[in-house]
Amino acid sequence: MATEIVIAQTSIDDETRAQALVQGAVEARLAACCHIDGPFRATYWWQGKIETAQEWRLSYKTTVDRLPELEAWVAQEHPYEVPEWITVPATGGSEAYLKWVVEETTPR
């Protein structure tokens, strides 16, 4: 079951928007849960120069089946021109937790 689960991450520079991205995805059952980490300092290249910003990281727990819809939803709702979107497969974990992720992302 572990290979069915992924952690998808994005970041955003506003805590209120971070909460909205988390709430909307969980309400739509696109993710079973999502953690918000931060704030942290990000340094990156943007439009030819180095930028620094305060951001929050969102880590969605979802299934491979729900991932395309979650990705499309985040891209639509996220205010960044090029939002971070990175996915990591869950290669292990508690079977009870992994089962819970599958159950909570199943459309009702």
PDB file of N, CA and C in Angstrom:
ATOM      1  N   MET A   1       0.824  -1.204   0.000  1.00  0.00           N
ATOM      2  CA  MET A   1       0.000   0.000   0.000  1.00  0.00           C
ATOM      3  C   MET A   1       0.858   1.254   0.000  1.00  0.00           C
ATOM      4  N   ALA A   2       2.078   1.204   0.504  1.00  0.00           N
ATOM      5  CA  ALA A   2       2.902   2.398   0.626  1.00  0.00           C
ATOM      6  C   ALA A   2       3.088   3.098  -0.718  1.00  0.00           C
ATOM      7  N   THR A   3       3.234   2.369  -1.794  1.00  0.00           N
ATOM      8  CA  THR A   3       3.473   2.993  -3.084  1.00  0.00           C
ATOM      9  C   THR A   3       2.252   3.737  -3.615  1.00  0.00           C
ATOM     10  N   GLU A   4       1.086   3.525  -3.030  1.00  0.00           N
ATOM     11  CA  GLU A   4      -0.120   4.250  -3.430  1.00  0.00           C
ATOM     12  C   GLU A   4      -0.160   5.658  -2.842  1.00  0.00           C
ATOM     13  N   ILE A   5       0.659   5.922  -1.839  1.00  0.00           N
ATOM     14  CA  ILE A   5       0.613   7.178  -1.103  1.00  0.00           C
ATOM     15  C   ILE A   5       1.758   8.075  -1.539  1.00  0.00           C
ATOM     16  N   VAL A   6       1.464   9.365  -1.683  1.00  0.00           N
ATOM     17  CA  VAL A   6       2.494  10.347  -2.005  1.00  0.00           C
ATOM     18  C   VAL A   6       2.342  11.545  -1.075  1.00  0.00           C
ATOM     19  N   ILE A   7       3.441  12.257  -0.920  1.00  0.00           N
ATOM     20  CA  ILE A   7       3.444  13.532  -0.221  1.00  0.00           C
ATOM     21  C   ILE A   7       3.734  14.581  -1.286  1.00  0.00           C
ATOM     22  N   ALA A   8       2.832  15.512  -1.448  1.00  0.00           N
ATOM     23  CA  ALA A   8       2.979  16.577  -2.442  1.00  0.00           C
ATOM     24  C   ALA A   8       3.214  17.882  -1.700  1.00  0.00           C
ATOM     25  N   GLN A   9       4.209  18.648  -2.149  1.00  0.00           N
ATOM     26  CA  GLN A   9       4.552  19.875  -1.443  1.00  0.00           C
ATOM     27  C   GLN A   9       4.483  21.103  -2.338  1.00  0.00           C
ATOM     28  N   THR A  10       4.056  22.184  -1.716  1.00  0.00           N
ATOM     29  CA  THR A  10       4.121  23.506  -2.318  1.00  0.00           C
ATOM     30  C   THR A  10       4.487  24.483  -1.217  1.00  0.00           C
ATOM     31  N   SER A  11       4.748  25.720  -1.577  1.00  0.00           N
ATOM     32  CA  SER A  11       5.010  26.752  -0.582  1.00  0.00           C
ATOM     33  C   SER A  11       4.293  28.025  -1.011  1.00  0.00           C
ATOM     34  N   ILE A  12       4.082  28.906  -0.028  1.00  0.00           N
ATOM     35  CA  ILE A  12       3.354  30.143  -0.291  1.00  0.00           C
ATOM     36  C   ILE A  12       3.791  31.206   0.719  1.00  0.00           C
ATOM     37  N   ASP A  13       3.691  32.460   0.342  1.00  0.00           N
ATOM     38  CA  ASP A  13       4.211  33.540   1.178  1.00  0.00           C
ATOM     39  C   ASP A  13       3.172  34.184   2.098  1.00  0.00           C
ATOM     40  N   ASP A  14       2.038  33.555   2.287  1.00  0.00           N
ATOM     41  CA  ASP A  14       0.985  34.132   3.111  1.00  0.00           C
ATOM     42  C   ASP A  14       0.330  33.024   3.930  1.00  0.00           C
ATOM     43  N   GLU A  15       0.342  33.167   5.251  1.00  0.00           N
ATOM     44  CA  GLU A  15      -0.189  32.115   6.125  1.00  0.00           C
ATOM     45  C   GLU A  15      -1.691  31.906   5.940  1.00  0.00           C
ATOM     46  N   THR A  16      -2.436  32.967   5.715  1.00  0.00           N
ATOM     47  CA  THR A  16      -3.881  32.854   5.505  1.00  0.00           C
ATOM     48  C   THR A  16      -4.177  32.083   4.218  1.00  0.00           C
ATOM     49  N   ARG A  17      -3.436  32.378   3.159  1.00  0.00           N
ATOM     50  CA  ARG A  17      -3.605  31.634   1.903  1.00  0.00           C
ATOM     51  C   ARG A  17      -3.176  30.182   2.069  1.00  0.00           C
ATOM     52  N   ALA A  18      -2.140  29.949   2.869  1.00  0.00           N
ATOM     53  CA  ALA A  18      -1.706  28.571   3.140  1.00  0.00           C
ATOM     54  C   ALA A  18      -2.855  27.790   3.761  1.00  0.00           C
ATOM     55  N   GLN A  19      -3.506  28.380   4.751  1.00  0.00           N
ATOM     56  CA  GLN A  19      -4.625  27.701   5.412  1.00  0.00           C
ATOM     57  C   GLN A  19      -5.769  27.445   4.431  1.00  0.00           C
ATOM     58  N   ALA A  20      -6.034  28.380   3.536  1.00  0.00           N
ATOM     59  CA  ALA A  20      -7.095  28.199   2.541  1.00  0.00           C
ATOM     60  C   ALA A  20      -6.753  27.053   1.582  1.00  0.00           C
ATOM     61  N   LEU A  21      -5.488  26.951   1.175  1.00  0.00           N
ATOM     62  CA  LEU A  21      -5.076  25.858   0.285  1.00  0.00           C
ATOM     63  C   LEU A  21      -5.189  24.500   0.982  1.00  0.00           C
ATOM     64  N   VAL A  22      -4.900  24.475   2.256  1.00  0.00           N
ATOM     65  CA  VAL A  22      -5.020  23.239   3.034  1.00  0.00           C
ATOM     66  C   VAL A  22      -6.496  22.870   3.213  1.00  0.00           C
ATOM     67  N   GLN A  23      -7.270  23.818   3.680  1.00  0.00           N
ATOM     68  CA  GLN A  23      -8.683  23.567   3.975  1.00  0.00           C
ATOM     69  C   GLN A  23      -9.445  23.100   2.737  1.00  0.00           C
ATOM     70  N   GLY A  24      -9.255  23.791   1.629  1.00  0.00           N
ATOM     71  CA  GLY A  24      -9.974  23.444   0.409  1.00  0.00           C
ATOM     72  C   GLY A  24      -9.639  22.057  -0.106  1.00  0.00           C
ATOM     73  N   ALA A  25      -8.368  21.695  -0.073  1.00  0.00           N
ATOM     74  CA  ALA A  25      -7.962  20.376  -0.571  1.00  0.00           C
ATOM     75  C   ALA A  25      -8.492  19.254   0.315  1.00  0.00           C
ATOM     76  N   VAL A  26      -8.448  19.456   1.632  1.00  0.00           N
ATOM     77  CA  VAL A  26      -8.944  18.418   2.543  1.00  0.00           C
ATOM     78  C   VAL A  26     -10.465  18.316   2.441  1.00  0.00           C
ATOM     79  N   GLU A  27     -11.153  19.448   2.378  1.00  0.00           N
ATOM     80  CA  GLU A  27     -12.621  19.419   2.229  1.00  0.00           C
ATOM     81  C   GLU A  27     -13.033  18.677   0.966  1.00  0.00           C
ATOM     82  N   ALA A  28     -12.279  18.835  -0.111  1.00  0.00           N
ATOM     83  CA  ALA A  28     -12.586  18.178  -1.387  1.00  0.00           C
ATOM     84  C   ALA A  28     -12.077  16.730  -1.437  1.00  0.00           C
ATOM     85  N   ARG A  29     -11.482  16.271  -0.348  1.00  0.00           N
ATOM     86  CA  ARG A  29     -10.915  14.919  -0.251  1.00  0.00           C
ATOM     87  C   ARG A  29      -9.823  14.668  -1.289  1.00  0.00           C
ATOM     88  N   LEU A  30      -9.147  15.743  -1.690  1.00  0.00           N
ATOM     89  CA  LEU A  30      -7.995  15.601  -2.575  1.00  0.00           C
ATOM     90  C   LEU A  30      -6.774  15.180  -1.772  1.00  0.00           C
ATOM     91  N   ALA A  31      -6.806  15.440  -0.477  1.00  0.00           N
ATOM     92  CA  ALA A  31      -5.762  15.021   0.449  1.00  0.00           C
ATOM     93  C   ALA A  31      -6.431  14.598   1.746  1.00  0.00           C
ATOM     94  N   ALA A  32      -5.846  13.608   2.415  1.00  0.00           N
ATOM     95  CA  ALA A  32      -6.384  13.171   3.709  1.00  0.00           C
ATOM     96  C   ALA A  32      -6.033  14.187   4.782  1.00  0.00           C
ATOM     97  N   CYS A  33      -4.863  14.788   4.658  1.00  0.00           N
ATOM     98  CA  CYS A  33      -4.429  15.820   5.590  1.00  0.00           C
ATOM     99  C   CYS A  33      -3.313  16.623   4.940  1.00  0.00           C
ATOM    100  N   CYS A  34      -2.968  17.713   5.577  1.00  0.00           N
ATOM    101  CA  CYS A  34      -1.876  18.546   5.074  1.00  0.00           C
ATOM    102  C   CYS A  34      -1.249  19.266   6.257  1.00  0.00           C
ATOM    103  N   HIS A  35       0.053  19.277   6.297  1.00  0.00           N
ATOM    104  CA  HIS A  35       0.778  20.015   7.331  1.00  0.00           C
ATOM    105  C   HIS A  35       1.243  21.347   6.765  1.00  0.00           C
ATOM    106  N   ILE A  36       1.199  22.355   7.605  1.00  0.00           N
ATOM    107  CA  ILE A  36       1.762  23.656   7.267  1.00  0.00           C
ATOM    108  C   ILE A  36       2.981  23.852   8.159  1.00  0.00           C
ATOM    109  N   ASP A  37       4.146  24.004   7.552  1.00  0.00           N
ATOM    110  CA  ASP A  37       5.389  24.260   8.273  1.00  0.00           C
ATOM    111  C   ASP A  37       5.838  25.683   7.998  1.00  0.00           C
ATOM    112  N   GLY A  38       6.388  26.310   9.006  1.00  0.00           N
ATOM    113  CA  GLY A  38       6.948  27.634   8.791  1.00  0.00           C
ATOM    114  C   GLY A  38       6.538  28.588   9.879  1.00  0.00           C
ATOM    115  N   PRO A  39       6.852  29.817   9.696  1.00  0.00           N
ATOM    116  CA  PRO A  39       7.471  30.360   8.488  1.00  0.00           C
ATOM    117  C   PRO A  39       8.959  30.018   8.405  1.00  0.00           C
ATOM    118  N   PHE A  40       9.457  30.026   7.167  1.00  0.00           N
ATOM    119  CA  PHE A  40      10.871  29.816   6.918  1.00  0.00           C
ATOM    120  C   PHE A  40      11.314  30.812   5.864  1.00  0.00           C
ATOM    121  N   ARG A  41      12.599  30.920   5.664  1.00  0.00           N
ATOM    122  CA  ARG A  41      13.172  31.855   4.710  1.00  0.00           C
ATOM    123  C   ARG A  41      13.545  31.086   3.455  1.00  0.00           C
ATOM    124  N   ALA A  42      13.064  31.520   2.293  1.00  0.00           N
ATOM    125  CA  ALA A  42      13.386  30.908   1.001  1.00  0.00           C
ATOM    126  C   ALA A  42      14.219  31.886   0.177  1.00  0.00           C
ATOM    127  N   THR A  43      15.252  31.369  -0.455  1.00  0.00           N
ATOM    128  CA  THR A  43      16.083  32.161  -1.363  1.00  0.00           C
ATOM    129  C   THR A  43      16.104  31.442  -2.696  1.00  0.00           C
ATOM    130  N   TYR A  44      15.831  32.163  -3.777  1.00  0.00           N
ATOM    131  CA  TYR A  44      15.644  31.525  -5.080  1.00  0.00           C
ATOM    132  C   TYR A  44      15.870  32.524  -6.215  1.00  0.00           C
ATOM    133  N   TRP A  45      16.104  31.981  -7.398  1.00  0.00           N
ATOM    134  CA  TRP A  45      16.185  32.807  -8.604  1.00  0.00           C
ATOM    135  C   TRP A  45      14.769  33.075  -9.103  1.00  0.00           C
ATOM    136  N   TRP A  46      14.489  34.320  -9.465  1.00  0.00           N
ATOM    137  CA  TRP A  46      13.213  34.666 -10.091  1.00  0.00           C
ATOM    138  C   TRP A  46      13.431  35.842 -11.024  1.00  0.00           C
ATOM    139  N   GLN A  47      13.102  35.641 -12.290  1.00  0.00           N
ATOM    140  CA  GLN A  47      13.187  36.666 -13.327  1.00  0.00           C
ATOM    141  C   GLN A  47      14.564  37.347 -13.346  1.00  0.00           C
ATOM    142  N   GLY A  48      15.599  36.510 -13.308  1.00  0.00           N
ATOM    143  CA  GLY A  48      16.956  36.986 -13.484  1.00  0.00           C
ATOM    144  C   GLY A  48      17.660  37.529 -12.255  1.00  0.00           C
ATOM    145  N   LYS A  49      17.015  37.459 -11.093  1.00  0.00           N
ATOM    146  CA  LYS A  49      17.693  37.936  -9.888  1.00  0.00           C
ATOM    147  C   LYS A  49      17.356  37.042  -8.698  1.00  0.00           C
ATOM    148  N   ILE A  50      18.196  37.141  -7.681  1.00  0.00           N
ATOM    149  CA  ILE A  50      17.983  36.348  -6.471  1.00  0.00           C
ATOM    150  C   ILE A  50      16.989  37.069  -5.573  1.00  0.00           C
ATOM    151  N   GLU A  51      15.977  36.340  -5.148  1.00  0.00           N
ATOM    152  CA  GLU A  51      14.933  36.857  -4.258  1.00  0.00           C
ATOM    153  C   GLU A  51      14.994  36.108  -2.928  1.00  0.00           C
ATOM    154  N   THR A  52      14.512  36.738  -1.883  1.00  0.00           N
ATOM    155  CA  THR A  52      14.369  36.102  -0.574  1.00  0.00           C
ATOM    156  C   THR A  52      12.979  36.438  -0.062  1.00  0.00           C
ATOM    157  N   ALA A  53      12.300  35.429   0.488  1.00  0.00           N
ATOM    158  CA  ALA A  53      10.936  35.642   0.976  1.00  0.00           C
ATOM    159  C   ALA A  53      10.674  34.754   2.182  1.00  0.00           C
ATOM    160  N   GLN A  54       9.726  35.177   2.984  1.00  0.00           N
ATOM    161  CA  GLN A  54       9.218  34.332   4.059  1.00  0.00           C
ATOM    162  C   GLN A  54       8.086  33.502   3.481  1.00  0.00           C
ATOM    163  N   GLU A  55       8.130  32.183   3.709  1.00  0.00           N
ATOM    164  CA  GLU A  55       7.096  31.302   3.163  1.00  0.00           C
ATOM    165  C   GLU A  55       6.679  30.247   4.180  1.00  0.00           C
ATOM    166  N   TRP A  56       5.607  29.563   3.845  1.00  0.00           N
ATOM    167  CA  TRP A  56       5.110  28.413   4.587  1.00  0.00           C
ATOM    168  C   TRP A  56       5.075  27.235   3.628  1.00  0.00           C
ATOM    169  N   ARG A  57       5.465  26.055   4.092  1.00  0.00           N
ATOM    170  CA  ARG A  57       5.469  24.846   3.268  1.00  0.00           C
ATOM    171  C   ARG A  57       4.216  24.024   3.588  1.00  0.00           C
ATOM    172  N   LEU A  58       3.530  23.590   2.542  1.00  0.00           N
ATOM    173  CA  LEU A  58       2.355  22.740   2.673  1.00  0.00           C
ATOM    174  C   LEU A  58       2.722  21.354   2.190  1.00  0.00           C
ATOM    175  N   SER A  59       2.452  20.348   3.014  1.00  0.00           N
ATOM    176  CA  SER A  59       2.754  18.951   2.675  1.00  0.00           C
ATOM    177  C   SER A  59       1.466  18.145   2.699  1.00  0.00           C
ATOM    178  N   TYR A  60       0.952  17.869   1.518  1.00  0.00           N
ATOM    179  CA  TYR A  60      -0.295  17.118   1.367  1.00  0.00           C
ATOM    180  C   TYR A  60      -0.021  15.621   1.391  1.00  0.00           C
ATOM    181  N   LYS A  61      -0.851  14.847   2.094  1.00  0.00           N
ATOM    182  CA  LYS A  61      -0.796  13.385   2.059  1.00  0.00           C
ATOM    183  C   LYS A  61      -1.978  12.918   1.233  1.00  0.00           C
ATOM    184  N   THR A  62      -1.675  12.232   0.134  1.00  0.00           N
ATOM    185  CA  THR A  62      -2.727  11.826  -0.784  1.00  0.00           C
ATOM    186  C   THR A  62      -2.355  10.514  -1.461  1.00  0.00           C
ATOM    187  N   THR A  63      -3.189  10.087  -2.401  1.00  0.00           N
ATOM    188  CA  THR A  63      -2.925   8.855  -3.141  1.00  0.00           C
ATOM    189  C   THR A  63      -2.489   9.197  -4.560  1.00  0.00           C
ATOM    190  N   VAL A  64      -1.853   8.229  -5.191  1.00  0.00           N
ATOM    191  CA  VAL A  64      -1.433   8.396  -6.588  1.00  0.00           C
ATOM    192  C   VAL A  64      -2.654   8.687  -7.458  1.00  0.00           C
ATOM    193  N   ASP A  65      -3.780   8.051  -7.172  1.00  0.00           N
ATOM    194  CA  ASP A  65      -4.992   8.264  -7.958  1.00  0.00           C
ATOM    195  C   ASP A  65      -5.532   9.687  -7.846  1.00  0.00           C
ATOM    196  N   ARG A  66      -5.427  10.289  -6.667  1.00  0.00           N
ATOM    197  CA  ARG A  66      -5.972  11.636  -6.448  1.00  0.00           C
ATOM    198  C   ARG A  66      -4.977  12.742  -6.794  1.00  0.00           C
ATOM    199  N   LEU A  67      -3.709  12.368  -6.991  1.00  0.00           N
ATOM    200  CA  LEU A  67      -2.659  13.349  -7.213  1.00  0.00           C
ATOM    201  C   LEU A  67      -2.909  14.272  -8.412  1.00  0.00           C
ATOM    202  N   PRO A  68      -3.305  13.781  -9.585  1.00  0.00           N
ATOM    203  CA  PRO A  68      -3.523  14.702 -10.712  1.00  0.00           C
ATOM    204  C   PRO A  68      -4.586  15.763 -10.420  1.00  0.00           C
ATOM    205  N   GLU A  69      -5.660  15.358  -9.749  1.00  0.00           N
ATOM    206  CA  GLU A  69      -6.712  16.325  -9.430  1.00  0.00           C
ATOM    207  C   GLU A  69      -6.234  17.329  -8.379  1.00  0.00           C
ATOM    208  N   LEU A  70      -5.462  16.852  -7.391  1.00  0.00           N
ATOM    209  CA  LEU A  70      -4.901  17.761  -6.393  1.00  0.00           C
ATOM    210  C   LEU A  70      -3.950  18.755  -7.057  1.00  0.00           C
ATOM    211  N   GLU A  71      -3.092  18.271  -7.931  1.00  0.00           N
ATOM    212  CA  GLU A  71      -2.145  19.150  -8.615  1.00  0.00           C
ATOM    213  C   GLU A  71      -2.870  20.226  -9.427  1.00  0.00           C
ATOM    214  N   ALA A  72      -3.901  19.838 -10.149  1.00  0.00           N
ATOM    215  CA  ALA A  72      -4.671  20.802 -10.944  1.00  0.00           C
ATOM    216  C   ALA A  72      -5.369  21.818 -10.043  1.00  0.00           C
ATOM    217  N   TRP A  73      -5.913  21.350  -8.935  1.00  0.00           N
ATOM    218  CA  TRP A  73      -6.607  22.238  -8.009  1.00  0.00           C
ATOM    219  C   TRP A  73      -5.651  23.254  -7.397  1.00  0.00           C
ATOM    220  N   VAL A  74      -4.483  22.790  -6.933  1.00  0.00           N
ATOM    221  CA  VAL A  74      -3.496  23.696  -6.345  1.00  0.00           C
ATOM    222  C   VAL A  74      -3.030  24.706  -7.393  1.00  0.00           C
ATOM    223  N   ALA A  75      -2.753  24.255  -8.608  1.00  0.00           N
ATOM    224  CA  ALA A  75      -2.310  25.173  -9.668  1.00  0.00           C
ATOM    225  C   ALA A  75      -3.358  26.258  -9.931  1.00  0.00           C
ATOM    226  N   GLN A  76      -4.622  25.898  -9.876  1.00  0.00           N
ATOM    227  CA  GLN A  76      -5.703  26.860 -10.110  1.00  0.00           C
ATOM    228  C   GLN A  76      -5.849  27.835  -8.943  1.00  0.00           C
ATOM    229  N   GLU A  77      -5.703  27.349  -7.725  1.00  0.00           N
ATOM    230  CA  GLU A  77      -5.947  28.164  -6.529  1.00  0.00           C
ATOM    231  C   GLU A  77      -4.724  28.944  -6.054  1.00  0.00           C
ATOM    232  N   HIS A  78      -3.544  28.515  -6.452  1.00  0.00           N
ATOM    233  CA  HIS A  78      -2.300  29.119  -5.968  1.00  0.00           C
ATOM    234  C   HIS A  78      -2.034  30.428  -6.702  1.00  0.00           C
ATOM    235  N   PRO A  79      -1.665  31.493  -5.978  1.00  0.00           N
ATOM    236  CA  PRO A  79      -1.457  32.784  -6.631  1.00  0.00           C
ATOM    237  C   PRO A  79      -0.112  32.936  -7.351  1.00  0.00           C
ATOM    238  N   TYR A  80       0.852  32.052  -7.107  1.00  0.00           N
ATOM    239  CA  TYR A  80       2.162  32.193  -7.748  1.00  0.00           C
ATOM    240  C   TYR A  80       2.063  31.881  -9.239  1.00  0.00           C
ATOM    241  N   GLU A  81       2.866  32.562 -10.022  1.00  0.00           N
ATOM    242  CA  GLU A  81       2.950  32.271 -11.453  1.00  0.00           C
ATOM    243  C   GLU A  81       3.506  30.867 -11.691  1.00  0.00           C
ATOM    244  N   VAL A  82       4.500  30.485 -10.903  1.00  0.00           N
ATOM    245  CA  VAL A  82       5.101  29.149 -10.982  1.00  0.00           C
ATOM    246  C   VAL A  82       5.209  28.600  -9.560  1.00  0.00           C
ATOM    247  N   PRO A  83       4.122  28.021  -9.028  1.00  0.00           N
ATOM    248  CA  PRO A  83       4.210  27.490  -7.673  1.00  0.00           C
ATOM    249  C   PRO A  83       5.078  26.228  -7.612  1.00  0.00           C
ATOM    250  N   GLU A  84       5.758  26.077  -6.495  1.00  0.00           N
ATOM    251  CA  GLU A  84       6.491  24.828  -6.256  1.00  0.00           C
ATOM    252  C   GLU A  84       5.494  23.676  -6.269  1.00  0.00           C
ATOM    253  N   TRP A  85       5.884  22.578  -6.909  1.00  0.00           N
ATOM    254  CA  TRP A  85       5.074  21.357  -6.859  1.00  0.00           C
ATOM    255  C   TRP A  85       6.031  20.180  -6.951  1.00  0.00           C
ATOM    256  N   ILE A  86       6.237  19.526  -5.834  1.00  0.00           N
ATOM    257  CA  ILE A  86       7.147  18.394  -5.744  1.00  0.00           C
ATOM    258  C   ILE A  86       6.406  17.255  -5.068  1.00  0.00           C
ATOM    259  N   THR A  87       6.554  16.061  -5.616  1.00  0.00           N
ATOM    260  CA  THR A  87       5.920  14.898  -4.998  1.00  0.00           C
ATOM    261  C   THR A  87       6.978  13.870  -4.630  1.00  0.00           C
ATOM    262  N   VAL A  88       6.717  13.192  -3.508  1.00  0.00           N
ATOM    263  CA  VAL A  88       7.610  12.173  -2.992  1.00  0.00           C
ATOM    264  C   VAL A  88       6.769  10.947  -2.677  1.00  0.00           C
ATOM    265  N   PRO A  89       7.127   9.778  -3.226  1.00  0.00           N
ATOM    266  CA  PRO A  89       6.365   8.583  -2.898  1.00  0.00           C
ATOM    267  C   PRO A  89       6.623   8.143  -1.464  1.00  0.00           C
ATOM    268  N   ALA A  90       5.597   7.653  -0.813  1.00  0.00           N
ATOM    269  CA  ALA A  90       5.770   7.061   0.518  1.00  0.00           C
ATOM    270  C   ALA A  90       6.261   5.634   0.298  1.00  0.00           C
ATOM    271  N   THR A  91       7.472   5.369   0.703  1.00  0.00           N
ATOM    272  CA  THR A  91       8.055   4.040   0.498  1.00  0.00           C
ATOM    273  C   THR A  91       7.868   3.152   1.708  1.00  0.00           C
ATOM    274  N   GLY A  92       7.215   3.666   2.713  1.00  0.00           N
ATOM    275  CA  GLY A  92       6.935   2.889   3.916  1.00  0.00           C
ATOM    276  C   GLY A  92       6.059   3.700   4.840  1.00  0.00           C
ATOM    277  N   GLY A  93       5.710   3.088   5.947  1.00  0.00           N
ATOM    278  CA  GLY A  93       4.887   3.778   6.934  1.00  0.00           C
ATOM    279  C   GLY A  93       3.943   2.810   7.608  1.00  0.00           C
ATOM    280  N   SER A  94       3.270   3.308   8.594  1.00  0.00           N
ATOM    281  CA  SER A  94       2.289   2.522   9.331  1.00  0.00           C
ATOM    282  C   SER A  94       1.167   2.099   8.390  1.00  0.00           C
ATOM    283  N   GLU A  95       0.888   0.817   8.338  1.00  0.00           N
ATOM    284  CA  GLU A  95      -0.203   0.336   7.466  1.00  0.00           C
ATOM    285  C   GLU A  95      -1.532   0.984   7.843  1.00  0.00           C
ATOM    286  N   ALA A  96      -1.763   1.195   9.144  1.00  0.00           N
ATOM    287  CA  ALA A  96      -3.015   1.827   9.578  1.00  0.00           C
ATOM    288  C   ALA A  96      -3.100   3.259   9.044  1.00  0.00           C
ATOM    289  N   TYR A  97      -2.001   4.001   9.095  1.00  0.00           N
ATOM    290  CA  TYR A  97      -2.004   5.373   8.604  1.00  0.00           C
ATOM    291  C   TYR A  97      -2.184   5.416   7.089  1.00  0.00           C
ATOM    292  N   LEU A  98      -1.464   4.574   6.386  1.00  0.00           N
ATOM    293  CA  LEU A  98      -1.564   4.543   4.925  1.00  0.00           C
ATOM    294  C   LEU A  98      -2.978   4.167   4.488  1.00  0.00           C
ATOM    295  N   LYS A  99      -3.579   3.230   5.188  1.00  0.00           N
ATOM    296  CA  LYS A  99      -4.963   2.838   4.892  1.00  0.00           C
ATOM    297  C   LYS A  99      -5.904   4.027   5.130  1.00  0.00           C
ATOM    298  N   TRP A 100      -5.662   4.769   6.203  1.00  0.00           N
ATOM    299  CA  TRP A 100      -6.475   5.944   6.513  1.00  0.00           C
ATOM    300  C   TRP A 100      -6.383   6.976   5.394  1.00  0.00           C
ATOM    301  N   VAL A 101      -5.189   7.223   4.866  1.00  0.00           N
ATOM    302  CA  VAL A 101      -5.025   8.174   3.756  1.00  0.00           C
ATOM    303  C   VAL A 101      -5.869   7.742   2.566  1.00  0.00           C
ATOM    304  N   VAL A 102      -5.824   6.461   2.236  1.00  0.00           N
ATOM    305  CA  VAL A 102      -6.614   5.948   1.109  1.00  0.00           C
ATOM    306  C   VAL A 102      -8.107   6.153   1.382  1.00  0.00           C
ATOM    307  N   GLU A 103      -8.557   5.791   2.565  1.00  0.00           N
ATOM    308  CA  GLU A 103      -9.984   5.928   2.906  1.00  0.00           C
ATOM    309  C   GLU A 103     -10.455   7.377   2.851  1.00  0.00           C
ATOM    310  N   GLU A 104      -9.654   8.300   3.357  1.00  0.00           N
ATOM    311  CA  GLU A 104     -10.076   9.698   3.442  1.00  0.00           C
ATOM    312  C   GLU A 104      -9.953  10.453   2.117  1.00  0.00           C
ATOM    313  N   THR A 105      -9.270   9.894   1.146  1.00  0.00           N
ATOM    314  CA  THR A 105      -9.184  10.546  -0.159  1.00  0.00           C
ATOM    315  C   THR A 105     -10.123   9.909  -1.175  1.00  0.00           C
ATOM    316  N   THR A 106     -10.869   8.921  -0.740  1.00  0.00           N
ATOM    317  CA  THR A 106     -11.849   8.287  -1.622  1.00  0.00           C
ATOM    318  C   THR A 106     -13.076   9.194  -1.726  1.00  0.00           C
ATOM    319  N   PRO A 107     -13.447   9.607  -2.930  1.00  0.00           N
ATOM    320  CA  PRO A 107     -14.631  10.470  -3.066  1.00  0.00           C
ATOM    321  C   PRO A 107     -15.873   9.800  -2.482  1.00  0.00           C
ATOM    322  N   ARG A 108     -16.694  10.594  -1.850  1.00  0.00           N
ATOM    323  CA  ARG A 108     -17.928  10.087  -1.224  1.00  0.00           C
ATOM    324  C   ARG A 108     -19.101  10.287  -2.153  1.00  0.00           C
TER     325      ARG A 108
END
